[in-house]
Amino acid sequence: MREYYGTSAKKYGQTRGKQLLLLPALSRHLPKARNKKIRALDVACGNGDVFPLIKEKGYKYFGIDISADLLARAIADYPAGEYRKGDARSFARHYKARFDAIIISMLFPSLKKAGDIIKVLKECKTVIEKDGVILMAITHPSFDHYMQSFLFRRDDVHANFKGYFHSGSRFEMDQTINGEAFRFEDYHWTLADYMRAIQKSGLQLVAVDECQGVSSKIDKEDRAWARKRDSFPTYLVLVLKR
């Protein structure tokens, strides 16, 4: 997670896939707020790139992240939100009121222990309203960059590939974000790993979205890229309830 601190944090931003595939899927499953008091929590909010989506749906936005550098960017870009520095594995004690919606976007692939995924989900269960929704966004376990290093022989992914079922395998991938070179460090978790974490946290899985792009809503210059991404799914949004 070193890429989320210091100089690297200044470069961090939305990847093309997140912008065109993941955020629209999150929008599909985030209900509109019933009134102006409805609250949403962005766990591991980073630079706040989910803020516009949450505000568009009418929620009062709260964000928490362990990186002061990314929080500084979120506060500068989206000052209307309420932010707190904290660890996603132990954040519930910071909040007295509950939330009507929680988004955990792309945190879990960055965690190197399966037990930490369970810890985060248990914290979310503690602060979610009884009828609230938790949106868990992850890379698709069958087609994350670790798997793509083997399936597609990608030279921009650095992994010691041992097979799909080697949970917790570390890998790095090079990407260009806003014209800047950026290297992510992540860990490969299987679908079964995520299902076990949900079960052990006491939450219920109620829906799955494989984040297919909607070509009619994608600019012409992005359509060729989107058609390639239609060949295989790269993200999952898991919809959870208490």
Tab-separated table of C-alpha atoms in Angstrom:
chain	number	residue	atom	x	y	z
A	1	MET	CA	0.000	0.000	0.000
A	2	ARG	CA	3.024	2.271	-0.196
A	3	GLU	CA	1.669	3.768	-3.436
A	4	TYR	CA	-1.000	5.602	-1.432
A	5	TYR	CA	1.496	7.763	0.432
A	6	GLY	CA	3.844	10.617	-0.431
A	7	THR	CA	4.676	11.392	-4.059
A	8	SER	CA	2.725	8.407	-5.393
A	9	ALA	CA	-0.441	9.628	-3.684
A	10	LYS	CA	-0.239	12.825	-5.722
A	11	LYS	CA	-0.367	10.770	-8.940
A	12	TYR	CA	-3.178	8.456	-7.853
A	13	GLY	CA	-6.484	8.738	-9.701
A	14	GLN	CA	-9.189	6.831	-11.518
A	15	THR	CA	-8.148	4.192	-14.010
A	16	ARG	CA	-10.093	3.957	-17.251
A	17	GLY	CA	-11.718	0.726	-16.126
A	18	LYS	CA	-12.890	2.205	-12.857
A	19	GLN	CA	-14.360	5.234	-14.572
A	20	LEU	CA	-16.153	3.379	-17.373
A	21	LEU	CA	-17.075	0.075	-15.727
A	22	LEU	CA	-16.898	0.120	-11.935
A	23	LEU	CA	-18.427	3.487	-11.023
A	24	PRO	CA	-21.500	2.936	-13.250
A	25	ALA	CA	-22.051	-0.439	-11.544
A	26	LEU	CA	-21.845	1.172	-8.108
A	27	SER	CA	-24.372	3.753	-9.262
A	28	ARG	CA	-26.771	1.019	-10.367
A	29	HIS	CA	-26.905	-0.457	-6.868
A	30	LEU	CA	-26.770	2.664	-4.694
A	31	PRO	CA	-30.380	3.689	-3.964
A	32	LYS	CA	-31.346	7.341	-4.080
A	33	ALA	CA	-31.394	8.933	-0.640
A	34	ARG	CA	-34.871	9.333	0.823
A	35	ASN	CA	-34.052	12.702	2.375
A	36	LYS	CA	-31.127	15.054	3.050
A	37	LYS	CA	-30.294	13.378	6.366
A	38	ILE	CA	-29.445	10.026	4.779
A	39	ARG	CA	-25.772	9.193	5.331
A	40	ALA	CA	-23.253	7.224	3.263
A	41	LEU	CA	-19.763	6.120	4.305
A	42	ASP	CA	-16.915	5.685	1.827
A	43	VAL	CA	-14.530	3.192	3.477
A	44	ALA	CA	-10.909	3.637	2.340
A	45	CYS	CA	-12.090	6.696	0.442
A	46	GLY	CA	-8.650	7.600	-0.883
A	47	ASN	CA	-8.782	10.800	-2.902
A	48	GLY	CA	-12.588	10.859	-2.758
A	49	ASP	CA	-13.308	9.751	-6.304
A	50	VAL	CA	-16.605	8.142	-5.216
A	51	PHE	CA	-17.794	11.447	-3.693
A	52	PRO	CA	-19.588	12.735	-6.852
A	53	LEU	CA	-21.566	9.500	-7.171
A	54	ILE	CA	-22.673	9.524	-3.540
A	55	LYS	CA	-23.644	13.209	-3.630
A	56	GLU	CA	-25.521	12.726	-6.910
A	57	LYS	CA	-27.676	10.152	-5.132
A	58	GLY	CA	-28.475	12.691	-2.408
A	59	TYR	CA	-26.484	11.310	0.535
A	60	LYS	CA	-24.516	13.167	3.155
A	61	TYR	CA	-20.953	12.006	2.463
A	62	PHE	CA	-18.489	10.656	5.031
A	63	GLY	CA	-15.055	9.340	4.084
A	64	ILE	CA	-12.386	7.513	6.071
A	65	ASP	CA	-8.889	6.524	4.955
A	66	ILE	CA	-5.585	5.545	6.520
A	67	SER	CA	-3.528	7.771	4.192
A	68	ALA	CA	-3.288	11.414	5.256
A	69	ASP	CA	-1.851	12.217	1.818
A	70	LEU	CA	-4.893	10.895	-0.037
A	71	LEU	CA	-7.263	12.481	2.482
A	72	ALA	CA	-5.639	15.848	1.828
A	73	ARG	CA	-6.501	15.463	-1.844
A	74	ALA	CA	-10.076	14.432	-1.048
A	75	ILE	CA	-10.568	17.421	1.241
A	76	ALA	CA	-9.141	19.778	-1.387
A	77	ASP	CA	-11.218	18.368	-4.261
A	78	TYR	CA	-14.450	17.635	-2.372
A	79	PRO	CA	-14.591	19.941	0.670
A	80	ALA	CA	-18.313	19.313	1.230
A	81	GLY	CA	-17.574	15.838	2.605
A	82	GLU	CA	-16.758	14.937	6.204
A	83	TYR	CA	-13.446	13.101	6.499
A	84	ARG	CA	-11.570	11.179	9.146
A	85	LYS	CA	-8.175	9.486	9.212
A	86	GLY	CA	-8.518	5.894	10.340
A	87	ASP	CA	-7.880	2.226	9.662
A	88	ALA	CA	-10.675	0.416	7.798
A	89	ARG	CA	-10.116	-2.612	10.034
A	90	SER	CA	-11.112	-0.719	13.187
A	91	PHE	CA	-13.155	2.351	12.281
A	92	ALA	CA	-16.596	1.707	13.828
A	93	ARG	CA	-15.648	3.277	17.178
A	94	HIS	CA	-15.290	6.653	15.436
A	95	TYR	CA	-18.988	6.835	14.500
A	96	LYS	CA	-21.943	7.042	16.876
A	97	ALA	CA	-24.642	7.334	14.207
A	98	ARG	CA	-25.262	4.587	11.673
A	99	PHE	CA	-25.099	4.803	7.896
A	100	ASP	CA	-27.727	4.019	5.281
A	101	ALA	CA	-25.135	3.030	2.685
A	102	ILE	CA	-21.483	1.987	2.752
A	103	ILE	CA	-19.150	1.692	-0.229
A	104	ILE	CA	-15.891	-0.257	-0.011
A	105	SER	CA	-14.290	0.302	-3.408
A	106	MET	CA	-11.114	-1.595	-4.349
A	107	LEU	CA	-9.797	-1.878	-0.804
A	108	PHE	CA	-9.773	-5.643	-0.439
A	109	PRO	CA	-7.324	-6.467	-3.273
A	110	SER	CA	-4.772	-4.281	-1.466
A	111	LEU	CA	-5.001	-6.274	1.791
A	112	LYS	CA	-2.456	-9.048	2.269
A	113	LYS	CA	-4.364	-11.002	4.938
A	114	ALA	CA	-7.741	-12.656	4.380
A	115	GLY	CA	-8.563	-11.992	8.028
A	116	ASP	CA	-8.367	-8.256	7.378
A	117	ILE	CA	-11.198	-8.525	4.851
A	118	ILE	CA	-13.357	-10.081	7.565
A	119	LYS	CA	-12.392	-7.331	10.019
A	120	VAL	CA	-13.462	-4.586	7.602
A	121	LEU	CA	-16.786	-6.266	6.857
A	122	LYS	CA	-17.510	-6.730	10.575
A	123	GLU	CA	-16.834	-3.029	11.143
A	124	CYS	CA	-19.262	-2.219	8.335
A	125	LYS	CA	-21.928	-4.449	9.877
A	126	THR	CA	-21.541	-2.547	13.149
A	127	VAL	CA	-22.325	0.851	11.612
A	128	ILE	CA	-24.813	0.010	8.841
A	129	GLU	CA	-28.519	0.636	9.394
A	130	LYS	CA	-30.751	-2.431	9.634
A	131	ASP	CA	-32.123	-1.848	6.121
A	132	GLY	CA	-28.916	-0.303	4.750
A	133	VAL	CA	-26.837	-1.501	1.808
A	134	ILE	CA	-23.109	-2.267	1.602
A	135	LEU	CA	-21.481	-2.191	-1.842
A	136	MET	CA	-18.255	-4.178	-2.002
A	137	ALA	CA	-16.251	-3.453	-5.175
A	138	ILE	CA	-13.345	-5.755	-6.063
A	139	THR	CA	-11.372	-6.913	-9.059
A	140	HIS	CA	-12.876	-10.068	-10.569
A	141	PRO	CA	-10.900	-12.926	-8.957
A	142	SER	CA	-10.759	-14.903	-12.213
A	143	PHE	CA	-9.453	-11.958	-14.216
A	144	ASP	CA	-7.505	-9.732	-11.830
A	145	HIS	CA	-4.054	-8.637	-12.963
A	146	TYR	CA	-2.491	-11.644	-11.256
A	147	MET	CA	-4.570	-13.957	-13.443
A	148	GLN	CA	-4.040	-11.783	-16.523
A	149	SER	CA	-0.277	-12.147	-16.126
A	150	PHE	CA	-0.807	-15.841	-16.939
A	151	LEU	CA	-3.847	-15.774	-19.214
A	152	PHE	CA	-2.724	-12.902	-21.436
A	153	ARG	CA	1.035	-12.865	-20.777
A	154	ARG	CA	0.918	-9.211	-19.789
A	155	ASP	CA	4.371	-7.700	-19.431
A	156	ASP	CA	3.064	-4.774	-17.365
A	157	VAL	CA	2.146	-7.154	-14.533
A	158	HIS	CA	4.874	-8.484	-12.259
A	159	ALA	CA	3.829	-11.719	-10.535
A	160	ASN	CA	5.203	-15.078	-9.516
A	161	PHE	CA	2.181	-16.930	-10.872
A	162	LYS	CA	1.420	-20.142	-8.990
A	163	GLY	CA	-2.215	-20.665	-9.940
A	164	TYR	CA	-5.668	-19.326	-9.208
A	165	PHE	CA	-6.036	-21.099	-5.863
A	166	HIS	CA	-2.888	-19.591	-4.324
A	167	SER	CA	-4.719	-17.071	-2.155
A	168	GLY	CA	-2.799	-14.003	-1.057
A	169	SER	CA	-0.324	-14.070	-3.958
A	170	ARG	CA	1.316	-10.654	-4.252
A	171	PHE	CA	1.702	-8.897	-7.600
A	172	GLU	CA	2.414	-5.463	-9.028
A	173	MET	CA	1.081	-3.809	-12.161
A	174	ASP	CA	2.093	-0.726	-14.096
A	175	GLN	CA	-0.596	1.686	-15.250
A	176	THR	CA	-0.827	5.186	-16.649
A	177	ILE	CA	-3.131	7.526	-14.751
A	178	ASN	CA	-3.685	11.052	-16.052
A	179	GLY	CA	-0.522	10.691	-18.127
A	180	GLU	CA	1.574	9.631	-15.127
A	181	ALA	CA	3.206	6.232	-14.600
A	182	PHE	CA	1.817	4.481	-11.529
A	183	ARG	CA	2.549	1.072	-10.003
A	184	PHE	CA	-0.083	-0.737	-7.919
A	185	GLU	CA	0.701	-3.477	-5.413
A	186	ASP	CA	-2.166	-5.901	-4.817
A	187	TYR	CA	-2.967	-9.413	-3.622
A	188	HIS	CA	-4.933	-12.151	-5.339
A	189	TRP	CA	-7.975	-13.512	-3.503
A	190	THR	CA	-10.301	-16.189	-4.848
A	191	LEU	CA	-14.057	-15.852	-5.062
A	192	ALA	CA	-14.314	-18.440	-2.281
A	193	ASP	CA	-12.079	-16.247	-0.080
A	194	TYR	CA	-14.506	-13.361	-0.466
A	195	MET	CA	-17.569	-15.566	0.103
A	196	ARG	CA	-16.044	-16.937	3.318
A	197	ALA	CA	-15.276	-13.418	4.516
A	198	ILE	CA	-18.872	-12.337	3.920
A	199	GLN	CA	-20.191	-15.391	5.742
A	200	LYS	CA	-17.851	-14.974	8.718
A	201	SER	CA	-18.754	-11.299	9.036
A	202	GLY	CA	-22.427	-12.165	9.425
A	203	LEU	CA	-23.514	-10.228	6.331
A	204	GLN	CA	-25.722	-11.533	3.520
A	205	LEU	CA	-24.952	-11.431	-0.210
A	206	VAL	CA	-28.083	-10.278	-2.073
A	207	ALA	CA	-26.839	-9.374	-5.575
A	208	VAL	CA	-23.810	-9.553	-7.868
A	209	ASP	CA	-22.880	-7.186	-10.710
A	210	GLU	CA	-20.025	-8.126	-13.089
A	211	CYS	CA	-19.724	-4.503	-14.242
A	212	GLN	CA	-20.421	-4.830	-17.939
A	213	GLY	CA	-19.936	-1.528	-19.760
A	214	VAL	CA	-22.937	0.176	-21.370
A	215	SER	CA	-21.711	1.160	-24.835
A	216	SER	CA	-24.457	3.736	-25.397
A	217	LYS	CA	-23.113	5.714	-22.442
A	218	ILE	CA	-19.448	5.516	-23.448
A	219	ASP	CA	-17.777	8.162	-25.609
A	220	LYS	CA	-16.839	7.081	-29.127
A	221	GLU	CA	-13.105	7.248	-28.382
A	222	ASP	CA	-13.546	4.756	-25.526
A	223	ARG	CA	-15.742	2.243	-27.360
A	224	ALA	CA	-12.917	0.224	-28.934
A	225	TRP	CA	-11.354	-0.155	-25.500
A	226	ALA	CA	-14.733	-1.071	-23.996
A	227	ARG	CA	-15.366	-3.752	-26.627
A	228	LYS	CA	-12.113	-5.456	-25.645
A	229	ARG	CA	-13.160	-5.361	-22.007
A	230	ASP	CA	-16.430	-7.078	-22.956
A	231	SER	CA	-14.369	-10.208	-23.678
A	232	PHE	CA	-13.942	-10.857	-19.952
A	233	PRO	CA	-15.150	-9.299	-16.673
A	234	THR	CA	-12.633	-7.312	-14.657
A	235	TYR	CA	-14.672	-6.063	-11.694
A	236	LEU	CA	-17.339	-7.341	-9.329
A	237	VAL	CA	-19.749	-5.366	-7.184
A	238	LEU	CA	-21.182	-7.507	-4.395
A	239	VAL	CA	-24.314	-6.113	-2.754
A	240	LEU	CA	-24.514	-6.961	0.956
A	241	LYS	CA	-27.108	-6.526	3.693
A	242	ARG	CA	-27.318	-7.319	7.396
